[in-house]
PDB file of N, CA and C in Angstrom:
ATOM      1  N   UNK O   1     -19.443 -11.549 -10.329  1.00  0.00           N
ATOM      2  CA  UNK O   1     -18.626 -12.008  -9.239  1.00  0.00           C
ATOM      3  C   UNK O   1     -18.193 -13.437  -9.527  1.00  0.00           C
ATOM      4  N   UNK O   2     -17.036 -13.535  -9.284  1.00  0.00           N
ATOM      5  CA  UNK O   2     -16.250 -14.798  -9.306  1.00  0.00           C
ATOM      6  C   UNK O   2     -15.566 -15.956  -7.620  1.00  0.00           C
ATOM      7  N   UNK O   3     -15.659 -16.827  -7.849  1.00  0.00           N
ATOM      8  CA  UNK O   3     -14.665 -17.368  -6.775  1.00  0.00           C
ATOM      9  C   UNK O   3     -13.755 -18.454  -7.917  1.00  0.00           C
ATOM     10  N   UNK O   4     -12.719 -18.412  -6.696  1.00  0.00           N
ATOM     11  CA  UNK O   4     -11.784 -19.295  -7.533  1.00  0.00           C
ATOM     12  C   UNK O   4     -11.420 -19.921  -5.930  1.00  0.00           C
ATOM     13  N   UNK O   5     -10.882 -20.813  -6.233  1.00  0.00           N
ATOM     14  CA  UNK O   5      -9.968 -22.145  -5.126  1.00  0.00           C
ATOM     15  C   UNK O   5      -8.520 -22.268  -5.280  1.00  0.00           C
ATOM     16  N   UNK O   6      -7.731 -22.193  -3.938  1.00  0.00           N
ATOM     17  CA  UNK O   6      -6.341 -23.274  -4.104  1.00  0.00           C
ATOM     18  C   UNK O   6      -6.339 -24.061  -3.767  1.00  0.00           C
ATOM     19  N   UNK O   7      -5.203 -24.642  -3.524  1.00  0.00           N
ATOM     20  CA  UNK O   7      -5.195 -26.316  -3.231  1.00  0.00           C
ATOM     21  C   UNK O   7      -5.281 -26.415  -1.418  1.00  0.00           C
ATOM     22  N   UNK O   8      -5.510 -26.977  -1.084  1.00  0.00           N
ATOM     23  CA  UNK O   8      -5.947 -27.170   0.173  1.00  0.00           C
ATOM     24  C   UNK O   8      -4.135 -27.460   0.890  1.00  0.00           C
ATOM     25  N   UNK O   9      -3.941 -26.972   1.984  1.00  0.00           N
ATOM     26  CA  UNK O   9      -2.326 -27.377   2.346  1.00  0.00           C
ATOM     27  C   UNK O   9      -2.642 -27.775   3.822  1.00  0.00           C
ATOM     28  N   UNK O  10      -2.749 -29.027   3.820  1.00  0.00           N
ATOM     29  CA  UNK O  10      -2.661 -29.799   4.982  1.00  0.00           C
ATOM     30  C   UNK O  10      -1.942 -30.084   6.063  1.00  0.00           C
ATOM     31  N   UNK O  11      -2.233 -29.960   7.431  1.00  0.00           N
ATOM     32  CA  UNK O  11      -0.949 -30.107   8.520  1.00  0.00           C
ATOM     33  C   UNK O  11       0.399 -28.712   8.464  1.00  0.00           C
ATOM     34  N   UNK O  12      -0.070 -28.182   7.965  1.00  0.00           N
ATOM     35  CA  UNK O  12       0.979 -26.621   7.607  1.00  0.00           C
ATOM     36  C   UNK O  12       0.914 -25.657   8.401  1.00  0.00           C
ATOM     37  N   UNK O  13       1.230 -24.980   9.471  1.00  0.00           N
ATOM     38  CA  UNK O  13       0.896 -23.861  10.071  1.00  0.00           C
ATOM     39  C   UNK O  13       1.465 -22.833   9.520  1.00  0.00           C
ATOM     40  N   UNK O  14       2.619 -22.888   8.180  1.00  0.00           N
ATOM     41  CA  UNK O  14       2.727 -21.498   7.926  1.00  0.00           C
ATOM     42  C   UNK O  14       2.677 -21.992   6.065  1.00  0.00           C
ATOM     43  N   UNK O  15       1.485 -22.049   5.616  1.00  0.00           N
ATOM     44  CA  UNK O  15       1.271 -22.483   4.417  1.00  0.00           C
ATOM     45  C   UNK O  15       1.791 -21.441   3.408  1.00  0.00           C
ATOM     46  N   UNK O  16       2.240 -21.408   2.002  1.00  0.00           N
ATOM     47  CA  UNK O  16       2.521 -20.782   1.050  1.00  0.00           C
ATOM     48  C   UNK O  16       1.642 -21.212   0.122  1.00  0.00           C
ATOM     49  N   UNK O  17       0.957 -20.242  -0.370  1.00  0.00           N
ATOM     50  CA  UNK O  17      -0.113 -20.479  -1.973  1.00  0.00           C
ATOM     51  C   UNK O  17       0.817 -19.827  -2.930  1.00  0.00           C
ATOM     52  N   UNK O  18       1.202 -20.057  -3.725  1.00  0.00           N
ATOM     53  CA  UNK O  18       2.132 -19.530  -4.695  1.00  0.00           C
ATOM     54  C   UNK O  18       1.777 -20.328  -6.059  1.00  0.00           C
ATOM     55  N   UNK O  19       0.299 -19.894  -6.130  1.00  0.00           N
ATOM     56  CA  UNK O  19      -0.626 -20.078  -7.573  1.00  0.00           C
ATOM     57  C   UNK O  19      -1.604 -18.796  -8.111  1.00  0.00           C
ATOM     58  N   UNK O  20      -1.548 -19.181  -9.441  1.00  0.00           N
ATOM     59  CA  UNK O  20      -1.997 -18.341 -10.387  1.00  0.00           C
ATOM     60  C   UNK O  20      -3.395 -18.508 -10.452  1.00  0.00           C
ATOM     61  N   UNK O  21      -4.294 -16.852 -10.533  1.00  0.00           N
ATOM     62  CA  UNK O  21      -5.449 -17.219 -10.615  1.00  0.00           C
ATOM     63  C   UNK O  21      -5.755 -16.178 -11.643  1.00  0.00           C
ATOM     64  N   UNK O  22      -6.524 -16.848 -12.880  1.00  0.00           N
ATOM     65  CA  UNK O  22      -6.705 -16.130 -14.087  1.00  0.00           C
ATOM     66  C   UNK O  22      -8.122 -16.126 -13.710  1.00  0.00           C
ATOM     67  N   UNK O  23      -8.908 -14.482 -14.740  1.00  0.00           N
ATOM     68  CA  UNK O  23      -9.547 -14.258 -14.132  1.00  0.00           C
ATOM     69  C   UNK O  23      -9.988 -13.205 -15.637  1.00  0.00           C
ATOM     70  N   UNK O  24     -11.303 -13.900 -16.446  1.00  0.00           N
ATOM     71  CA  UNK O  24     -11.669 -12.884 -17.411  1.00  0.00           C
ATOM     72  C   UNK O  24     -12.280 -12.209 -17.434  1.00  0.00           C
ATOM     73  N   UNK O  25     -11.938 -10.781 -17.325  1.00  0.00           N
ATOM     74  CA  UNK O  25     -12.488  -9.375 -17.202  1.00  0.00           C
ATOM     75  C   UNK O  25     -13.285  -8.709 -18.038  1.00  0.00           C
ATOM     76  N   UNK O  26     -13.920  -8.155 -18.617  1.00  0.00           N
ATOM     77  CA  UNK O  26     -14.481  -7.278 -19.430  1.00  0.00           C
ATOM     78  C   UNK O  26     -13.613  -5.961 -19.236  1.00  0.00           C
ATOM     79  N   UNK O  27     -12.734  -4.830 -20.312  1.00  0.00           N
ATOM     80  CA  UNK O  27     -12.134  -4.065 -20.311  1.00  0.00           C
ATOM     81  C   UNK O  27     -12.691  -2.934 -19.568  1.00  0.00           C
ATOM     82  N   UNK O  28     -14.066  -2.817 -19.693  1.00  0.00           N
ATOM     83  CA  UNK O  28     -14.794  -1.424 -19.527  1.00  0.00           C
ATOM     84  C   UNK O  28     -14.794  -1.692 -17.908  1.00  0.00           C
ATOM     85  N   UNK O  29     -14.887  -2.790 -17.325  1.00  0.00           N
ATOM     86  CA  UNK O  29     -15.176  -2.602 -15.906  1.00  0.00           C
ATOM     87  C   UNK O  29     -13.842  -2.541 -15.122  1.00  0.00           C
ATOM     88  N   UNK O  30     -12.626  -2.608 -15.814  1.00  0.00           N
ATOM     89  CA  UNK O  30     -11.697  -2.927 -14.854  1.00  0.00           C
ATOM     90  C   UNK O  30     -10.910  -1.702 -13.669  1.00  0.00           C
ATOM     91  N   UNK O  31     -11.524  -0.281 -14.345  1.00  0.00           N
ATOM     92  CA  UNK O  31     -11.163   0.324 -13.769  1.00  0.00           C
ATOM     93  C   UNK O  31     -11.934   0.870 -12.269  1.00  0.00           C
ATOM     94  N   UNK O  32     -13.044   0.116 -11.830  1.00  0.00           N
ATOM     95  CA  UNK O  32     -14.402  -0.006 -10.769  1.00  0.00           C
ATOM     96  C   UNK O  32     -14.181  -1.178 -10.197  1.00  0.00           C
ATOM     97  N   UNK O  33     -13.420  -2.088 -11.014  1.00  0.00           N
ATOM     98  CA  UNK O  33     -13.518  -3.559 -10.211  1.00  0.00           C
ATOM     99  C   UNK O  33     -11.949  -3.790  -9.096  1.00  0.00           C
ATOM    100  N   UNK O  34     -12.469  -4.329  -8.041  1.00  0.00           N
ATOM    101  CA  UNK O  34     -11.717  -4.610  -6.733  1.00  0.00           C
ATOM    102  C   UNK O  34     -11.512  -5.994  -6.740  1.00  0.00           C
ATOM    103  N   UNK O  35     -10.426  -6.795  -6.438  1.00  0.00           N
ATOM    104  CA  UNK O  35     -10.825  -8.209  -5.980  1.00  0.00           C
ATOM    105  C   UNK O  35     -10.233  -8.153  -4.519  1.00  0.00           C
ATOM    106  N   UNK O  36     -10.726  -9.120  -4.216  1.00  0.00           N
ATOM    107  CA  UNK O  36     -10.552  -9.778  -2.298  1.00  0.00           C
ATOM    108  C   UNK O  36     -10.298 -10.645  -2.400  1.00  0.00           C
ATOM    109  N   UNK O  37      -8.949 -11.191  -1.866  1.00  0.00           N
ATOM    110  CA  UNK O  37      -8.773 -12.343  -1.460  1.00  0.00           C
ATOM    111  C   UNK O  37      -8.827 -13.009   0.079  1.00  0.00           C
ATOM    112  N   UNK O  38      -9.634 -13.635   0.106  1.00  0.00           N
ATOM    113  CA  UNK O  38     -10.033 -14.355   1.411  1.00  0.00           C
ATOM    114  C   UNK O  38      -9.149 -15.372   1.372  1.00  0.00           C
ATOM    115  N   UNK O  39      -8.583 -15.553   2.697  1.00  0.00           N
ATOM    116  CA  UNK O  39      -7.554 -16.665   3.761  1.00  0.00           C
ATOM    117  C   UNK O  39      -8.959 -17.332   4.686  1.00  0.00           C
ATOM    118  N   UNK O  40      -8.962 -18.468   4.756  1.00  0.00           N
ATOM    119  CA  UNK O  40      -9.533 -19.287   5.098  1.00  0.00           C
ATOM    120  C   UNK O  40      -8.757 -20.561   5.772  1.00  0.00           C
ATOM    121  N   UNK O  41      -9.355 -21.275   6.894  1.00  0.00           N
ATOM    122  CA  UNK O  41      -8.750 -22.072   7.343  1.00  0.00           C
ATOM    123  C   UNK O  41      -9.787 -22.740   7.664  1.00  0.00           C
ATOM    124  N   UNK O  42      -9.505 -24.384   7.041  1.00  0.00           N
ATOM    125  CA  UNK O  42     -10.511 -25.452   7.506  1.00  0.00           C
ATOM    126  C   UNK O  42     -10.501 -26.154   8.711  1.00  0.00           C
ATOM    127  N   UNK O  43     -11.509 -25.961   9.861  1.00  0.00           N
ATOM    128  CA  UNK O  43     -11.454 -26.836  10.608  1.00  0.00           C
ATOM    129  C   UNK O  43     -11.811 -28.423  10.715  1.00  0.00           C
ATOM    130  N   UNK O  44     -11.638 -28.567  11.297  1.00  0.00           N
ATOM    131  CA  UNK O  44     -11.872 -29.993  11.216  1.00  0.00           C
ATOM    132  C   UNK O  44     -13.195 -31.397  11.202  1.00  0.00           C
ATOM    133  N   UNK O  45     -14.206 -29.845  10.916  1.00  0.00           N
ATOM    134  CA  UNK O  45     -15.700 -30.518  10.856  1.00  0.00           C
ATOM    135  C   UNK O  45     -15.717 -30.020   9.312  1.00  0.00           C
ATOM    136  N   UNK O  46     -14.633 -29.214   8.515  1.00  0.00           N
ATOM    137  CA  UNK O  46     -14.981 -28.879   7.349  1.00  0.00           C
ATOM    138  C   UNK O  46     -15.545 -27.495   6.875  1.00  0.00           C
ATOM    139  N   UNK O  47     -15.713 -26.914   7.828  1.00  0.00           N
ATOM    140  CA  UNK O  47     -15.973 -25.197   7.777  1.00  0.00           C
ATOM    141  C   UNK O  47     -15.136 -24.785   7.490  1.00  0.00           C
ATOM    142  N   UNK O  48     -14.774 -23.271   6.728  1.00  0.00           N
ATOM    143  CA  UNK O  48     -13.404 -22.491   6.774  1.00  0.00           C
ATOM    144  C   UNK O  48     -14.320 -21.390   7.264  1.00  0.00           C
ATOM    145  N   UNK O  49     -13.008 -21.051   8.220  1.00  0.00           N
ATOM    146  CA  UNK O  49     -13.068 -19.845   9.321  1.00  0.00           C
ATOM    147  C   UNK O  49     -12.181 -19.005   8.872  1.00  0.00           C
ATOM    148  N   UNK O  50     -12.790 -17.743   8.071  1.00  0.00           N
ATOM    149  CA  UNK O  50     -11.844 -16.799   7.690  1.00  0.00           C
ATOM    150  C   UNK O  50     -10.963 -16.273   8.313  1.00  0.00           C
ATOM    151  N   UNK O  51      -9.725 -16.300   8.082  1.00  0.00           N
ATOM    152  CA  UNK O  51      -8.281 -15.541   9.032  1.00  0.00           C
ATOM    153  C   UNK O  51      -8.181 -14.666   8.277  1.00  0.00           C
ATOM    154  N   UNK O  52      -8.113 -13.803   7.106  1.00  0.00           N
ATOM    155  CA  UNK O  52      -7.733 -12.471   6.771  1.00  0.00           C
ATOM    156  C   UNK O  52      -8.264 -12.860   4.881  1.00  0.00           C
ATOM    157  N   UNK O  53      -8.030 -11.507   5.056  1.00  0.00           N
ATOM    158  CA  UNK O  53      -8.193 -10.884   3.713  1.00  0.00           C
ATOM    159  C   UNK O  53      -7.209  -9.911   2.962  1.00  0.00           C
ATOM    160  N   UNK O  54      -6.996  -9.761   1.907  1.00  0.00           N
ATOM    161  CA  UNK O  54      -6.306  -8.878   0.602  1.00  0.00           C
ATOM    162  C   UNK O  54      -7.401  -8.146  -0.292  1.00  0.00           C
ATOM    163  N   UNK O  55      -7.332  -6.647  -0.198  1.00  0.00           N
ATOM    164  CA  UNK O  55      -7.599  -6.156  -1.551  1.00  0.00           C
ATOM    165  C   UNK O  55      -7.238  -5.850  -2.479  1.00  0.00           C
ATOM    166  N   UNK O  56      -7.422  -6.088  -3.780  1.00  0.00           N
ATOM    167  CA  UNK O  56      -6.343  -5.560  -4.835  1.00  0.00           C
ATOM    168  C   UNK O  56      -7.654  -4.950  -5.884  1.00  0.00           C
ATOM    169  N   UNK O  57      -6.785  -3.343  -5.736  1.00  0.00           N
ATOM    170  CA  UNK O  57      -7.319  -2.730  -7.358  1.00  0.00           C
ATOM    171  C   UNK O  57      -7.774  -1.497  -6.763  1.00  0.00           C
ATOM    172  N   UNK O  58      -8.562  -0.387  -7.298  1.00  0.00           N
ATOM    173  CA  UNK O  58      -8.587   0.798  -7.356  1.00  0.00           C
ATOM    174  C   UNK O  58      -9.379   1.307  -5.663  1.00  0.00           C
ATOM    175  N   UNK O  59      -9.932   0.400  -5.206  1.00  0.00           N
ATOM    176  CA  UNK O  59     -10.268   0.499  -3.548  1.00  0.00           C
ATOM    177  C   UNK O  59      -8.950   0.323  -2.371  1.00  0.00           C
ATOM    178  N   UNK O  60      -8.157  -0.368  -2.914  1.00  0.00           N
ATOM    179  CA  UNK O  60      -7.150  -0.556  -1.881  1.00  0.00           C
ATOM    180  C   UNK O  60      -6.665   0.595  -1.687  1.00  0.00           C
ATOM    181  N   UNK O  61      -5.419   0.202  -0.722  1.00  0.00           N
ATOM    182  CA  UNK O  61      -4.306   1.446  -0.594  1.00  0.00           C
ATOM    183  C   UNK O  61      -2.897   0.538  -0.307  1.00  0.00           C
ATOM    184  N   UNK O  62      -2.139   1.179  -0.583  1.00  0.00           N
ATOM    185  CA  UNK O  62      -0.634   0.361  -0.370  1.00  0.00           C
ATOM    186  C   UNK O  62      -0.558  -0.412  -1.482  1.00  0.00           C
ATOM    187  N   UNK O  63       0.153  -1.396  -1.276  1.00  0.00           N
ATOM    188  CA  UNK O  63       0.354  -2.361  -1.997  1.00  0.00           C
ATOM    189  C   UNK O  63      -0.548  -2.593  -3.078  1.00  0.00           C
ATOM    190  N   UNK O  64      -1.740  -2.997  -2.525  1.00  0.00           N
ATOM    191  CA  UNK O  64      -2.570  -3.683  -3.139  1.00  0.00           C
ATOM    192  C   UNK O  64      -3.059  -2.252  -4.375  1.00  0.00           C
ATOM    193  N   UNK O  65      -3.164  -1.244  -4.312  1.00  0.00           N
ATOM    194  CA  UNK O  65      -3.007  -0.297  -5.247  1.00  0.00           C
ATOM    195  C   UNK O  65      -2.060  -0.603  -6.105  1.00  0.00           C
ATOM    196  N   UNK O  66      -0.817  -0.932  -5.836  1.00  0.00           N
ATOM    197  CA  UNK O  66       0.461  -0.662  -6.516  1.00  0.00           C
ATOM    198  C   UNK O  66       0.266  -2.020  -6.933  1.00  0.00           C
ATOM    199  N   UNK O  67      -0.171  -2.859  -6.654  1.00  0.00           N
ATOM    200  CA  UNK O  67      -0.305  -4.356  -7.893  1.00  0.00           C
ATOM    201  C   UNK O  67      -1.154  -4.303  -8.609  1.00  0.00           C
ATOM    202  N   UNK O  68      -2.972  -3.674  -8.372  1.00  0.00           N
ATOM    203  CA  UNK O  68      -3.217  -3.668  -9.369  1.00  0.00           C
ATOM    204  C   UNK O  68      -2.827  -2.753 -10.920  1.00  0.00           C
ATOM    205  N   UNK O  69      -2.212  -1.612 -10.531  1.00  0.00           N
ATOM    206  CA  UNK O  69      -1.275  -0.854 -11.288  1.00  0.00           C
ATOM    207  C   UNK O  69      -0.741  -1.352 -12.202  1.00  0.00           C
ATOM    208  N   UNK O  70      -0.004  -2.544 -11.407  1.00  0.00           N
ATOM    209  CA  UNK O  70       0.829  -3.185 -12.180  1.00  0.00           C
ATOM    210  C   UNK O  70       0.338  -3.831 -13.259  1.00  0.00           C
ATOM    211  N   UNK O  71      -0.910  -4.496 -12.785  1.00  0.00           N
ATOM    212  CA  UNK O  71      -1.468  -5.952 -13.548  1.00  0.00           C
ATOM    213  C   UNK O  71      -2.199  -5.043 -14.802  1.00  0.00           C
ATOM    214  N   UNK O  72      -2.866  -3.941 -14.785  1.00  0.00           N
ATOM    215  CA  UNK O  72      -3.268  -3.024 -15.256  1.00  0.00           C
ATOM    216  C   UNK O  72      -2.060  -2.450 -16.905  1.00  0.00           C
ATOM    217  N   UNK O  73      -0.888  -2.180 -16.380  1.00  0.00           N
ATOM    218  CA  UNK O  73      -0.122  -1.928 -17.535  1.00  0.00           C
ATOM    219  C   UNK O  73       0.918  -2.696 -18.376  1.00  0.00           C
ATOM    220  N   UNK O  74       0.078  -4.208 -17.711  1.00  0.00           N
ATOM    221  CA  UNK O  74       1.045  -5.690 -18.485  1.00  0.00           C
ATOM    222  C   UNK O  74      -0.111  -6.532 -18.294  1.00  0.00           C
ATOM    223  N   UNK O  75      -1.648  -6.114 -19.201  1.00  0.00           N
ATOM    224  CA  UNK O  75      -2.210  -6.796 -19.645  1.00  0.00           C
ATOM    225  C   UNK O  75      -1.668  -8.428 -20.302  1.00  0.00           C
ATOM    226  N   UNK O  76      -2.695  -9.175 -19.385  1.00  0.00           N
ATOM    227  CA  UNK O  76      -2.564 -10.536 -20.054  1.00  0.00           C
ATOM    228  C   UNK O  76      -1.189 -11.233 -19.944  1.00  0.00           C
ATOM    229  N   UNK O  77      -0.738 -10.680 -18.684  1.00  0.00           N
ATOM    230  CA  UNK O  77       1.024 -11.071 -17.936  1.00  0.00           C
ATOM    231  C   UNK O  77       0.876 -11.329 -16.626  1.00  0.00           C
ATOM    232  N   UNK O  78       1.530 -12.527 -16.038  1.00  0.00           N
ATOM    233  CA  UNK O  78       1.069 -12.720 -14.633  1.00  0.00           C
ATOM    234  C   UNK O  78       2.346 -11.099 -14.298  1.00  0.00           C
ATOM    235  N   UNK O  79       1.568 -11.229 -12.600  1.00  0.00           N
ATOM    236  CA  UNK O  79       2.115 -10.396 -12.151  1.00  0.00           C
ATOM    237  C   UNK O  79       2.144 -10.516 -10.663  1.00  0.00           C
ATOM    238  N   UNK O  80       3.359 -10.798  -9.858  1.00  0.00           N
ATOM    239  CA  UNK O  80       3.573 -11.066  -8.411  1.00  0.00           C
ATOM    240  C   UNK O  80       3.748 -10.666  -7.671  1.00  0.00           C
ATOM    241  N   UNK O  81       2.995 -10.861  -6.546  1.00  0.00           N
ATOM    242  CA  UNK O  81       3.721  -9.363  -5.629  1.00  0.00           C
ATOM    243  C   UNK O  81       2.816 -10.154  -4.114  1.00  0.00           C
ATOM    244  N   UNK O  82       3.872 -10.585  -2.949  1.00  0.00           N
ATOM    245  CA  UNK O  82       3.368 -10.652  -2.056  1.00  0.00           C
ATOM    246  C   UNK O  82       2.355  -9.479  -0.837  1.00  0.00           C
ATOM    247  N   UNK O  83       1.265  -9.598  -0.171  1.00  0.00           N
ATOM    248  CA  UNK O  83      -0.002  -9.403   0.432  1.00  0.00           C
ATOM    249  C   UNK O  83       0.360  -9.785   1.804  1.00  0.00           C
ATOM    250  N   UNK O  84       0.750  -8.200   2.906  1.00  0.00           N
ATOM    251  CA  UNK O  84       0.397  -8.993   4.274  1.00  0.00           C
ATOM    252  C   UNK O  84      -1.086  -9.190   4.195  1.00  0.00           C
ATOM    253  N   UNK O  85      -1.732 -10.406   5.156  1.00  0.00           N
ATOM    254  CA  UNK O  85      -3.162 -10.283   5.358  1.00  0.00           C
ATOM    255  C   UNK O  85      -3.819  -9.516   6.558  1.00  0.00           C
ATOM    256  N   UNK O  86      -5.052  -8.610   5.884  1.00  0.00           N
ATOM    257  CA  UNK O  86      -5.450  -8.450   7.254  1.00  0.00           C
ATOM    258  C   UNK O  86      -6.215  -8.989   7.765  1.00  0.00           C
ATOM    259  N   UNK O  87      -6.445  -8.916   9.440  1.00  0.00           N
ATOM    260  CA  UNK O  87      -7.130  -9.787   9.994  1.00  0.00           C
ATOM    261  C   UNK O  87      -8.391  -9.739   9.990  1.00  0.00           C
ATOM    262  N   UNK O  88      -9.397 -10.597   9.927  1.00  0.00           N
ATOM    263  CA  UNK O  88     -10.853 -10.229  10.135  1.00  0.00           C
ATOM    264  C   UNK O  88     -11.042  -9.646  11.430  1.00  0.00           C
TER     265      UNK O  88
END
C-alpha cells in the first residue's frame, strides 16, 4: 500500500488537482490491484475531513473501470480521465 499527496489549494471552494501520480507496480499484481482516491478537506485545526472518494481498476464500475483499462493497455503513459466523487 501506497499514499501519495497533492498540493494543498488554499481559500478555493471549487479546487482543481490536475497532477500526476506515478505509482510502481509489480506486473503480476496489477490485475487484483484497486486504487482509491481520497478527497480530503483541511480544516482549520489541521485535520482532513474526508469529502469523497474514486475507485480505479478492476473493483470499480463505470468510469473508473474504463480508466483503469485504459492505463492497463498504454503501459508507462499518463492517462486522463476526469472522476465524479463519491460522497462518504
Amino acid at each position: 500500500m501506497s499514499k501519495k499527496r497533492t498540493a494543498v489549494k488554499r481559500d478555493d471552494p471549487n479546487p482543481v488537482f490536475n497532477e500526476a501520480m506515478i505509482f510502481s507496480v509489480p506486473a503480476i499484481v496489477l490485475q487484483d490491484l484497486s486504487l482509491r482516491v481520497t478527497v480530503a478537506e483541511s480544516s482549520s485545526d489541521g485535520r482532513g475531513d474526508n469529502v469523497g472518494h474514486v475507485i480505479i481498476g478492476p473493483s470499480a464500475s463505470g468510469m473508473g473501470t474504463t480508466h483503469w483499462n485504459q492505463m492497463l493497455a498504454t503501459l508507462r503513459r499518463p492517462v486522463s480521465m476526469w472522476h465524479p466523487v463519491r460522497r462518504n
